[in-house]
Amino acid sequence: MNSLHKNTLFSQIKPINIKGKLLTFDKPLVMGILNVTPDSFFDGGKFQSVSKILEQVEKMISEGADIIDIGAVSTKPGSVGVTESEESEKLIPIIELIRKHFHSSIISADTFRSKIARNAVNSGADIINDISGGIFDEKMFTTVAELNVPYILMHMKGSPENMQQNPQYLNVFNEVMFYFSERVSKLREAGVCDIIIDPGFGFGKTVEHNYTLLQHLDKFSFFELPILTGFSRKSMVNKVLNTKPENALNGTTVLNTIALMKGANILRVHDVKEAVEAVKIVTELNKIS
């Protein structure tokens, strides 16, 4: 790792405001995934009861998760989604449940709908994580600005239903950079203060596209915004290693480690313990001048 990463990259990232408290990026953070859908590609159906949900959140927090990301809509390739009412009926009670039992936890609501984003924050969520970058709901940016919460801006080409049907780019890195330039500007115009960017690994991208973005991940530091990466047990692991999601933890950890060495600030993962260990090891490495 070069001196830019060790000495200046993390120092350029300003803290974000979580309802009056500052979340700093002195070290990379880990976001634990809680999918409450029956059909998510890896953990679908595992967390449907109150006891299972609380047990999993407690486990992730005890292992070192800094943020809990809750999603009630499957966004795996080919998924057709659910109605707004169906999403709300699943997501909002779980946010309330987790806020009640884990008072100081930071909760991210994974939704692309502005009405649900508003209800989620009013129910205890601290961050909005939008896979569509505000494209699916034109009211999202103004809603987030009114709520005054951090917003995770992800890149996706197409929709979950069609995104993996032969995605094409002239230059994937340049197109994602342009997308962030344009969308960050619109967020600023809307009044959103705290923005996190996510290149959207696996969302409308081939294996080659994904690895190209990973190879150039450090260049996204141009925006001086926190960078979130999500590789956890995805096809960019499985297709290279010829494995399945349930056997993709080792490959995921390798990708997380590479991302950390290229400046990732947040790792979004199913497996918190292993991600925290990767953060500790890379952080130790960065202490060496």
PDB file of C-alpha atoms in Angstrom:
ATOM      1  CA  MET A   1       0.000   0.000   0.000  1.00  0.00           C
ATOM      2  CA  ASN A   2       1.382   3.398  -0.908  1.00  0.00           C
ATOM      3  CA  SER A   3       1.807   6.422   1.326  1.00  0.00           C
ATOM      4  CA  LEU A   4      -1.295   8.113  -0.072  1.00  0.00           C
ATOM      5  CA  HIS A   5      -3.516   5.453   1.443  1.00  0.00           C
ATOM      6  CA  LYS A   6      -1.686   5.290   4.760  1.00  0.00           C
ATOM      7  CA  ASN A   7      -1.311   8.960   5.459  1.00  0.00           C
ATOM      8  CA  THR A   8      -4.028  10.928   3.709  1.00  0.00           C
ATOM      9  CA  LEU A   9      -6.847   8.815   2.343  1.00  0.00           C
ATOM     10  CA  PHE A  10      -8.783   8.192   5.533  1.00  0.00           C
ATOM     11  CA  SER A  11      -7.984  11.659   6.914  1.00  0.00           C
ATOM     12  CA  GLN A  12      -9.798  13.200   3.923  1.00  0.00           C
ATOM     13  CA  ILE A  13     -13.071  11.539   4.896  1.00  0.00           C
ATOM     14  CA  LYS A  14     -15.143  13.810   7.098  1.00  0.00           C
ATOM     15  CA  PRO A  15     -17.339  12.318   9.837  1.00  0.00           C
ATOM     16  CA  ILE A  16     -21.030  11.901   9.040  1.00  0.00           C
ATOM     17  CA  ASN A  17     -23.842  13.065  11.268  1.00  0.00           C
ATOM     18  CA  ILE A  18     -25.967  10.324  12.821  1.00  0.00           C
ATOM     19  CA  LYS A  19     -28.794  12.235  14.503  1.00  0.00           C
ATOM     20  CA  GLY A  20     -26.435  14.645  16.220  1.00  0.00           C
ATOM     21  CA  LYS A  21     -23.565  12.210  16.819  1.00  0.00           C
ATOM     22  CA  LEU A  22     -20.527  12.042  14.580  1.00  0.00           C
ATOM     23  CA  LEU A  23     -19.547   8.746  12.978  1.00  0.00           C
ATOM     24  CA  THR A  24     -15.868   8.910  12.102  1.00  0.00           C
ATOM     25  CA  PHE A  25     -13.800   6.945   9.608  1.00  0.00           C
ATOM     26  CA  ASP A  26     -10.507   6.816  11.478  1.00  0.00           C
ATOM     27  CA  LYS A  27     -10.720   3.103  10.739  1.00  0.00           C
ATOM     28  CA  PRO A  28     -12.926   1.191   8.297  1.00  0.00           C
ATOM     29  CA  LEU A  29     -16.382   0.216   9.544  1.00  0.00           C
ATOM     30  CA  VAL A  30     -18.368  -2.999   9.150  1.00  0.00           C
ATOM     31  CA  MET A  31     -22.030  -3.051   8.155  1.00  0.00           C
ATOM     32  CA  GLY A  32     -23.844  -6.270   9.000  1.00  0.00           C
ATOM     33  CA  ILE A  33     -26.613  -7.400   6.617  1.00  0.00           C
ATOM     34  CA  LEU A  34     -30.025  -8.410   7.965  1.00  0.00           C
ATOM     35  CA  ASN A  35     -32.278  -9.598   5.144  1.00  0.00           C
ATOM     36  CA  VAL A  36     -35.849 -10.266   6.260  1.00  0.00           C
ATOM     37  CA  THR A  37     -36.989 -11.463   2.850  1.00  0.00           C
ATOM     38  CA  PRO A  38     -37.807 -15.113   2.184  1.00  0.00           C
ATOM     39  CA  ASP A  39     -35.869 -15.193  -1.103  1.00  0.00           C
ATOM     40  CA  SER A  40     -32.553 -13.366  -0.691  1.00  0.00           C
ATOM     41  CA  PHE A  41     -29.753 -15.152  -2.531  1.00  0.00           C
ATOM     42  CA  PHE A  42     -27.837 -16.260   0.576  1.00  0.00           C
ATOM     43  CA  ASP A  43     -29.831 -15.792   3.791  1.00  0.00           C
ATOM     44  CA  GLY A  44     -33.391 -15.722   2.487  1.00  0.00           C
ATOM     45  CA  GLY A  45     -35.875 -17.070   5.013  1.00  0.00           C
ATOM     46  CA  LYS A  46     -33.383 -17.371   7.870  1.00  0.00           C
ATOM     47  CA  PHE A  47     -34.623 -14.377   9.839  1.00  0.00           C
ATOM     48  CA  GLN A  48     -38.416 -14.433   9.845  1.00  0.00           C
ATOM     49  CA  SER A  49     -39.199 -14.703  13.561  1.00  0.00           C
ATOM     50  CA  VAL A  50     -38.612 -12.103  16.279  1.00  0.00           C
ATOM     51  CA  SER A  51     -36.288 -14.421  18.189  1.00  0.00           C
ATOM     52  CA  LYS A  52     -34.158 -15.209  15.109  1.00  0.00           C
ATOM     53  CA  ILE A  53     -33.910 -11.528  14.185  1.00  0.00           C
ATOM     54  CA  LEU A  54     -32.856 -10.437  17.674  1.00  0.00           C
ATOM     55  CA  GLU A  55     -30.406 -13.323  17.941  1.00  0.00           C
ATOM     56  CA  GLN A  56     -28.756 -12.417  14.636  1.00  0.00           C
ATOM     57  CA  VAL A  57     -28.521  -8.696  15.417  1.00  0.00           C
ATOM     58  CA  GLU A  58     -27.045  -9.430  18.849  1.00  0.00           C
ATOM     59  CA  LYS A  59     -24.529 -11.757  17.210  1.00  0.00           C
ATOM     60  CA  MET A  60     -23.473  -9.152  14.640  1.00  0.00           C
ATOM     61  CA  ILE A  61     -23.120  -6.411  17.248  1.00  0.00           C
ATOM     62  CA  SER A  62     -21.125  -8.682  19.569  1.00  0.00           C
ATOM     63  CA  GLU A  63     -18.796  -9.506  16.660  1.00  0.00           C
ATOM     64  CA  GLY A  64     -18.133  -5.823  16.032  1.00  0.00           C
ATOM     65  CA  ALA A  65     -20.707  -4.556  13.533  1.00  0.00           C
ATOM     66  CA  ASP A  66     -20.796  -0.766  13.469  1.00  0.00           C
ATOM     67  CA  ILE A  67     -24.013  -0.579  11.411  1.00  0.00           C
ATOM     68  CA  ILE A  68     -26.942  -2.945  10.891  1.00  0.00           C
ATOM     69  CA  ASP A  69     -28.441  -2.766   7.378  1.00  0.00           C
ATOM     70  CA  ILE A  70     -32.023  -4.029   7.191  1.00  0.00           C
ATOM     71  CA  GLY A  71     -33.641  -4.950   3.887  1.00  0.00           C
ATOM     72  CA  ALA A  72     -37.137  -6.224   3.166  1.00  0.00           C
ATOM     73  CA  VAL A  73     -36.919  -6.446  -0.632  1.00  0.00           C
ATOM     74  CA  SER A  74     -34.821  -9.028  -2.446  1.00  0.00           C
ATOM     75  CA  THR A  75     -32.523  -7.386  -4.998  1.00  0.00           C
ATOM     76  CA  LYS A  76     -30.856 -10.530  -6.303  1.00  0.00           C
ATOM     77  CA  PRO A  77     -30.599 -10.817 -10.108  1.00  0.00           C
ATOM     78  CA  GLY A  78     -33.973 -11.650 -11.601  1.00  0.00           C
ATOM     79  CA  SER A  79     -36.020 -10.641  -8.570  1.00  0.00           C
ATOM     80  CA  VAL A  80     -39.241  -8.745  -9.290  1.00  0.00           C
ATOM     81  CA  GLY A  81     -39.590  -7.026  -5.933  1.00  0.00           C
ATOM     82  CA  VAL A  82     -42.628  -6.489  -3.711  1.00  0.00           C
ATOM     83  CA  THR A  83     -45.263  -3.803  -3.351  1.00  0.00           C
ATOM     84  CA  GLU A  84     -44.711  -0.743  -1.196  1.00  0.00           C
ATOM     85  CA  SER A  85     -47.187  -1.977   1.404  1.00  0.00           C
ATOM     86  CA  GLU A  86     -45.556  -5.409   1.554  1.00  0.00           C
ATOM     87  CA  GLU A  87     -42.125  -3.849   2.038  1.00  0.00           C
ATOM     88  CA  SER A  88     -43.416  -1.489   4.708  1.00  0.00           C
ATOM     89  CA  GLU A  89     -45.204  -4.258   6.619  1.00  0.00           C
ATOM     90  CA  LYS A  90     -41.936  -6.190   6.899  1.00  0.00           C
ATOM     91  CA  LEU A  91     -39.379  -3.429   7.290  1.00  0.00           C
ATOM     92  CA  ILE A  92     -40.902  -0.905   9.680  1.00  0.00           C
ATOM     93  CA  PRO A  93     -41.793  -3.282  12.559  1.00  0.00           C
ATOM     94  CA  ILE A  94     -38.285  -4.782  12.437  1.00  0.00           C
ATOM     95  CA  ILE A  95     -36.644  -1.366  12.616  1.00  0.00           C
ATOM     96  CA  GLU A  96     -38.832  -0.586  15.636  1.00  0.00           C
ATOM     97  CA  LEU A  97     -37.940  -3.944  17.187  1.00  0.00           C
ATOM     98  CA  ILE A  98     -34.191  -3.463  16.772  1.00  0.00           C
ATOM     99  CA  ARG A  99     -34.301   0.125  17.977  1.00  0.00           C
ATOM    100  CA  LYS A 100     -36.192  -1.001  21.088  1.00  0.00           C
ATOM    101  CA  HIS A 101     -33.735  -3.767  21.980  1.00  0.00           C
ATOM    102  CA  PHE A 102     -30.466  -2.191  20.781  1.00  0.00           C
ATOM    103  CA  HIS A 103     -30.808   1.474  21.693  1.00  0.00           C
ATOM    104  CA  SER A 104     -27.386   2.678  20.606  1.00  0.00           C
ATOM    105  CA  SER A 105     -27.052   0.660  17.401  1.00  0.00           C
ATOM    106  CA  ILE A 106     -26.780   2.446  14.049  1.00  0.00           C
ATOM    107  CA  ILE A 107     -29.542   1.213  11.751  1.00  0.00           C
ATOM    108  CA  SER A 108     -29.522   1.515   7.973  1.00  0.00           C
ATOM    109  CA  ALA A 109     -32.769   1.022   6.053  1.00  0.00           C
ATOM    110  CA  ASP A 110     -32.250  -0.585   2.654  1.00  0.00           C
ATOM    111  CA  THR A 111     -35.044   0.897   0.511  1.00  0.00           C
ATOM    112  CA  PHE A 112     -35.482   2.798  -2.754  1.00  0.00           C
ATOM    113  CA  ARG A 113     -38.907   4.230  -1.837  1.00  0.00           C
ATOM    114  CA  SER A 114     -39.085   7.714  -0.335  1.00  0.00           C
ATOM    115  CA  LYS A 115     -42.241   7.083   1.701  1.00  0.00           C
ATOM    116  CA  ILE A 116     -40.695   4.023   3.296  1.00  0.00           C
ATOM    117  CA  ALA A 117     -37.457   5.934   3.872  1.00  0.00           C
ATOM    118  CA  ARG A 118     -39.424   8.570   5.797  1.00  0.00           C
ATOM    119  CA  ASN A 119     -41.297   5.970   7.842  1.00  0.00           C
ATOM    120  CA  ALA A 120     -38.073   4.052   8.483  1.00  0.00           C
ATOM    121  CA  VAL A 121     -36.288   7.101   9.892  1.00  0.00           C
ATOM    122  CA  ASN A 122     -39.328   8.041  11.961  1.00  0.00           C
ATOM    123  CA  SER A 123     -39.297   4.480  13.324  1.00  0.00           C
ATOM    124  CA  GLY A 124     -35.637   4.598  14.339  1.00  0.00           C
ATOM    125  CA  ALA A 125     -33.435   4.163  11.260  1.00  0.00           C
ATOM    126  CA  ASP A 126     -30.350   6.371  11.012  1.00  0.00           C
ATOM    127  CA  ILE A 127     -29.226   5.904   7.380  1.00  0.00           C
ATOM    128  CA  ILE A 128     -30.968   5.324   4.054  1.00  0.00           C
ATOM    129  CA  ASN A 129     -29.332   2.814   1.701  1.00  0.00           C
ATOM    130  CA  ASP A 130     -30.788   3.184  -1.809  1.00  0.00           C
ATOM    131  CA  ILE A 131     -29.746   0.701  -4.498  1.00  0.00           C
ATOM    132  CA  SER A 132     -31.268   2.913  -7.191  1.00  0.00           C
ATOM    133  CA  GLY A 133     -29.424   6.128  -6.337  1.00  0.00           C
ATOM    134  CA  GLY A 134     -32.713   8.021  -6.354  1.00  0.00           C
ATOM    135  CA  ILE A 135     -33.611   6.919  -9.879  1.00  0.00           C
ATOM    136  CA  PHE A 136     -36.541   4.682  -8.899  1.00  0.00           C
ATOM    137  CA  ASP A 137     -38.162   7.433  -6.802  1.00  0.00           C
ATOM    138  CA  GLU A 138     -37.558  11.054  -7.774  1.00  0.00           C
ATOM    139  CA  LYS A 139     -38.661  12.233  -4.318  1.00  0.00           C
ATOM    140  CA  MET A 140     -35.903  10.301  -2.528  1.00  0.00           C
ATOM    141  CA  PHE A 141     -33.259  13.051  -2.528  1.00  0.00           C
ATOM    142  CA  THR A 142     -35.551  15.769  -1.165  1.00  0.00           C
ATOM    143  CA  THR A 143     -36.945  13.326   1.394  1.00  0.00           C
ATOM    144  CA  VAL A 144     -33.485  12.411   2.666  1.00  0.00           C
ATOM    145  CA  ALA A 145     -32.583  16.100   2.813  1.00  0.00           C
ATOM    146  CA  GLU A 146     -35.675  16.825   4.915  1.00  0.00           C
ATOM    147  CA  LEU A 147     -34.900  13.896   7.202  1.00  0.00           C
ATOM    148  CA  ASN A 148     -31.272  15.080   7.537  1.00  0.00           C
ATOM    149  CA  VAL A 149     -29.834  11.559   7.571  1.00  0.00           C
ATOM    150  CA  PRO A 150     -26.859  10.041   5.712  1.00  0.00           C
ATOM    151  CA  TYR A 151     -27.597   8.543   2.304  1.00  0.00           C
ATOM    152  CA  ILE A 152     -25.842   5.635   0.616  1.00  0.00           C
ATOM    153  CA  LEU A 153     -25.708   6.309  -3.127  1.00  0.00           C
ATOM    154  CA  MET A 154     -25.267   3.081  -5.069  1.00  0.00           C
ATOM    155  CA  HIS A 155     -24.671   2.557  -8.772  1.00  0.00           C
ATOM    156  CA  MET A 156     -26.834   0.068 -10.607  1.00  0.00           C
ATOM    157  CA  LYS A 157     -27.433  -0.406 -14.322  1.00  0.00           C
ATOM    158  CA  GLY A 158     -31.036  -1.423 -14.956  1.00  0.00           C
ATOM    159  CA  SER A 159     -33.146  -3.002 -12.232  1.00  0.00           C
ATOM    160  CA  PRO A 160     -32.743  -6.207 -10.209  1.00  0.00           C
ATOM    161  CA  GLU A 161     -35.140  -7.887 -12.624  1.00  0.00           C
ATOM    162  CA  ASN A 162     -32.976  -7.249 -15.711  1.00  0.00           C
ATOM    163  CA  MET A 163     -29.608  -5.938 -14.501  1.00  0.00           C
ATOM    164  CA  GLN A 164     -27.649  -9.106 -15.267  1.00  0.00           C
ATOM    165  CA  GLN A 165     -29.067  -9.581 -18.752  1.00  0.00           C
ATOM    166  CA  ASN A 166     -25.922  -8.776 -20.722  1.00  0.00           C
ATOM    167  CA  PRO A 167     -24.826  -5.517 -19.021  1.00  0.00           C
ATOM    168  CA  GLN A 168     -22.540  -3.459 -21.273  1.00  0.00           C
ATOM    169  CA  TYR A 169     -20.333  -0.397 -20.811  1.00  0.00           C
ATOM    170  CA  LEU A 170     -17.885   1.412 -23.062  1.00  0.00           C
ATOM    171  CA  ASN A 171     -15.754   1.935 -19.938  1.00  0.00           C
ATOM    172  CA  VAL A 172     -17.288   0.769 -16.674  1.00  0.00           C
ATOM    173  CA  PHE A 173     -15.050   2.838 -14.400  1.00  0.00           C
ATOM    174  CA  ASN A 174     -15.581   6.064 -16.345  1.00  0.00           C
ATOM    175  CA  GLU A 175     -19.338   5.520 -16.463  1.00  0.00           C
ATOM    176  CA  VAL A 176     -19.592   4.868 -12.722  1.00  0.00           C
ATOM    177  CA  MET A 177     -17.423   7.918 -11.994  1.00  0.00           C
ATOM    178  CA  PHE A 178     -19.652  10.089 -14.186  1.00  0.00           C
ATOM    179  CA  TYR A 179     -22.738   8.672 -12.470  1.00  0.00           C
ATOM    180  CA  PHE A 180     -21.370   9.600  -9.038  1.00  0.00           C
ATOM    181  CA  SER A 181     -20.383  13.079 -10.230  1.00  0.00           C
ATOM    182  CA  GLU A 182     -23.888  13.713 -11.514  1.00  0.00           C
ATOM    183  CA  ARG A 183     -25.824  12.159  -8.626  1.00  0.00           C
ATOM    184  CA  VAL A 184     -23.653  13.665  -5.874  1.00  0.00           C
ATOM    185  CA  SER A 185     -24.222  17.078  -7.433  1.00  0.00           C
ATOM    186  CA  LYS A 186     -27.997  16.512  -7.414  1.00  0.00           C
ATOM    187  CA  LEU A 187     -27.868  15.354  -3.796  1.00  0.00           C
ATOM    188  CA  ARG A 188     -25.955  18.480  -2.813  1.00  0.00           C
ATOM    189  CA  GLU A 189     -28.471  20.655  -4.666  1.00  0.00           C
ATOM    190  CA  ALA A 190     -31.295  18.919  -2.784  1.00  0.00           C
ATOM    191  CA  GLY A 191     -29.573  19.657   0.527  1.00  0.00           C
ATOM    192  CA  VAL A 192     -28.232  16.225   1.454  1.00  0.00           C
ATOM    193  CA  CYS A 193     -25.144  16.752   3.616  1.00  0.00           C
ATOM    194  CA  ASP A 194     -23.847  13.237   4.357  1.00  0.00           C
ATOM    195  CA  ILE A 195     -23.269  10.971   1.359  1.00  0.00           C
ATOM    196  CA  ILE A 196     -21.667   7.520   1.140  1.00  0.00           C
ATOM    197  CA  ILE A 197     -20.882   6.069  -2.300  1.00  0.00           C
ATOM    198  CA  ASP A 198     -21.203   2.408  -3.278  1.00  0.00           C
ATOM    199  CA  PRO A 199     -20.000   1.227  -6.733  1.00  0.00           C
ATOM    200  CA  GLY A 200     -22.680  -1.467  -6.690  1.00  0.00           C
ATOM    201  CA  PHE A 201     -20.670  -4.638  -7.161  1.00  0.00           C
ATOM    202  CA  GLY A 202     -22.892  -7.236  -8.806  1.00  0.00           C
ATOM    203  CA  PHE A 203     -25.622  -4.787  -9.800  1.00  0.00           C
ATOM    204  CA  GLY A 204     -25.699  -4.647 -13.580  1.00  0.00           C
ATOM    205  CA  LYS A 205     -22.101  -5.760 -14.014  1.00  0.00           C
ATOM    206  CA  THR A 206     -20.231  -8.783 -15.321  1.00  0.00           C
ATOM    207  CA  VAL A 207     -17.420 -10.425 -13.379  1.00  0.00           C
ATOM    208  CA  GLU A 208     -14.922  -8.417 -15.444  1.00  0.00           C
ATOM    209  CA  HIS A 209     -16.788  -5.171 -14.736  1.00  0.00           C
ATOM    210  CA  ASN A 210     -16.726  -5.917 -11.010  1.00  0.00           C
ATOM    211  CA  TYR A 211     -13.007  -6.623 -10.914  1.00  0.00           C
ATOM    212  CA  THR A 212     -12.255  -3.560 -13.021  1.00  0.00           C
ATOM    213  CA  LEU A 213     -14.067  -1.392 -10.462  1.00  0.00           C
ATOM    214  CA  LEU A 214     -12.234  -3.110  -7.614  1.00  0.00           C
ATOM    215  CA  GLN A 215      -8.890  -2.565  -9.353  1.00  0.00           C
ATOM    216  CA  HIS A 216      -9.650   1.172  -9.556  1.00  0.00           C
ATOM    217  CA  LEU A 217     -11.453   1.493  -6.236  1.00  0.00           C
ATOM    218  CA  ASP A 218      -8.893   3.891  -4.773  1.00  0.00           C
ATOM    219  CA  LYS A 219      -9.701   6.427  -7.521  1.00  0.00           C
ATOM    220  CA  PHE A 220     -13.194   6.908  -6.073  1.00  0.00           C
ATOM    221  CA  SER A 221     -11.459   8.779  -3.246  1.00  0.00           C
ATOM    222  CA  PHE A 222     -11.614  11.719  -5.689  1.00  0.00           C
ATOM    223  CA  PHE A 223     -15.026  12.535  -4.194  1.00  0.00           C
ATOM    224  CA  GLU A 224     -13.653  12.635  -0.631  1.00  0.00           C
ATOM    225  CA  LEU A 225     -16.721  10.675   0.487  1.00  0.00           C
ATOM    226  CA  PRO A 226     -16.854   7.376   2.396  1.00  0.00           C
ATOM    227  CA  ILE A 227     -16.694   4.372   0.058  1.00  0.00           C
ATOM    228  CA  LEU A 228     -18.856   1.332   0.798  1.00  0.00           C
ATOM    229  CA  THR A 229     -18.231  -2.032  -0.829  1.00  0.00           C
ATOM    230  CA  GLY A 230     -20.483  -5.074  -0.874  1.00  0.00           C
ATOM    231  CA  PHE A 231     -18.992  -8.315  -2.175  1.00  0.00           C
ATOM    232  CA  SER A 232     -20.447 -10.687   0.379  1.00  0.00           C
ATOM    233  CA  ARG A 233     -20.862 -14.148  -1.148  1.00  0.00           C
ATOM    234  CA  LYS A 234     -21.737 -12.674  -4.562  1.00  0.00           C
ATOM    235  CA  SER A 235     -21.221 -14.122  -8.023  1.00  0.00           C
ATOM    236  CA  MET A 236     -17.914 -12.284  -8.486  1.00  0.00           C
ATOM    237  CA  VAL A 237     -16.633 -14.736  -5.874  1.00  0.00           C
ATOM    238  CA  ASN A 238     -18.617 -17.771  -6.932  1.00  0.00           C
ATOM    239  CA  LYS A 239     -17.920 -17.576 -10.662  1.00  0.00           C
ATOM    240  CA  VAL A 240     -14.170 -17.196 -10.173  1.00  0.00           C
ATOM    241  CA  LEU A 241     -13.892 -19.949  -7.554  1.00  0.00           C
ATOM    242  CA  ASN A 242     -16.609 -22.174  -9.046  1.00  0.00           C
ATOM    243  CA  THR A 243     -18.429 -22.291  -5.754  1.00  0.00           C
ATOM    244  CA  LYS A 244     -21.800 -21.411  -4.222  1.00  0.00           C
ATOM    245  CA  PRO A 245     -22.770 -18.602  -1.813  1.00  0.00           C
ATOM    246  CA  GLU A 246     -22.698 -20.920   1.208  1.00  0.00           C
ATOM    247  CA  ASN A 247     -19.023 -21.723   0.461  1.00  0.00           C
ATOM    248  CA  ALA A 248     -17.916 -18.217  -0.533  1.00  0.00           C
ATOM    249  CA  LEU A 249     -16.774 -16.806   2.815  1.00  0.00           C
ATOM    250  CA  ASN A 250     -13.061 -17.195   2.143  1.00  0.00           C
ATOM    251  CA  GLY A 251     -13.305 -15.537  -1.257  1.00  0.00           C
ATOM    252  CA  THR A 252     -15.397 -12.753   0.251  1.00  0.00           C
ATOM    253  CA  THR A 253     -12.743 -12.109   2.885  1.00  0.00           C
ATOM    254  CA  VAL A 254     -10.067 -11.884   0.205  1.00  0.00           C
ATOM    255  CA  LEU A 255     -12.083  -9.271  -1.677  1.00  0.00           C
ATOM    256  CA  ASN A 256     -12.812  -7.349   1.529  1.00  0.00           C
ATOM    257  CA  THR A 257      -9.102  -7.251   2.311  1.00  0.00           C
ATOM    258  CA  ILE A 258      -8.224  -5.990  -1.169  1.00  0.00           C
ATOM    259  CA  ALA A 259     -10.940  -3.334  -0.897  1.00  0.00           C
ATOM    260  CA  LEU A 260      -9.603  -2.162   2.456  1.00  0.00           C
ATOM    261  CA  MET A 261      -6.116  -1.850   1.004  1.00  0.00           C
ATOM    262  CA  LYS A 262      -7.600   0.252  -1.797  1.00  0.00           C
ATOM    263  CA  GLY A 263      -9.359   2.635   0.564  1.00  0.00           C
ATOM    264  CA  ALA A 264     -12.800   1.159   1.328  1.00  0.00           C
ATOM    265  CA  ASN A 265     -14.340   2.785   4.397  1.00  0.00           C
ATOM    266  CA  ILE A 266     -17.307   0.465   4.973  1.00  0.00           C
ATOM    267  CA  LEU A 267     -17.603  -3.272   4.317  1.00  0.00           C
ATOM    268  CA  ARG A 268     -21.183  -4.514   3.888  1.00  0.00           C
ATOM    269  CA  VAL A 269     -21.179  -8.212   4.847  1.00  0.00           C
ATOM    270  CA  HIS A 270     -23.155 -11.223   5.998  1.00  0.00           C
ATOM    271  CA  ASP A 271     -20.208 -12.417   8.107  1.00  0.00           C
ATOM    272  CA  VAL A 272     -19.215  -9.716  10.576  1.00  0.00           C
ATOM    273  CA  LYS A 273     -16.510 -11.541  12.539  1.00  0.00           C
ATOM    274  CA  GLU A 274     -14.353 -12.238   9.494  1.00  0.00           C
ATOM    275  CA  ALA A 275     -14.763  -8.706   8.137  1.00  0.00           C
ATOM    276  CA  VAL A 276     -13.776  -7.194  11.486  1.00  0.00           C
ATOM    277  CA  GLU A 277     -10.675  -9.389  11.497  1.00  0.00           C
ATOM    278  CA  ALA A 278      -9.774  -8.157   8.007  1.00  0.00           C
ATOM    279  CA  VAL A 279     -10.156  -4.559   9.206  1.00  0.00           C
ATOM    280  CA  LYS A 280      -7.888  -5.233  12.202  1.00  0.00           C
ATOM    281  CA  ILE A 281      -5.164  -6.815  10.090  1.00  0.00           C
ATOM    282  CA  VAL A 282      -5.177  -4.102   7.402  1.00  0.00           C
ATOM    283  CA  THR A 283      -5.286  -1.398  10.084  1.00  0.00           C
ATOM    284  CA  GLU A 284      -2.215  -2.956  11.718  1.00  0.00           C
ATOM    285  CA  LEU A 285      -0.458  -3.069   8.354  1.00  0.00           C
ATOM    286  CA  ASN A 286      -1.211   0.622   7.819  1.00  0.00           C
ATOM    287  CA  LYS A 287       0.597   1.526  11.032  1.00  0.00           C
ATOM    288  CA  ILE A 288       3.893   0.545   9.432  1.00  0.00           C
ATOM    289  CA  SER A 289       5.574   3.514   7.786  1.00  0.00           C
TER     290      SER A 289
END
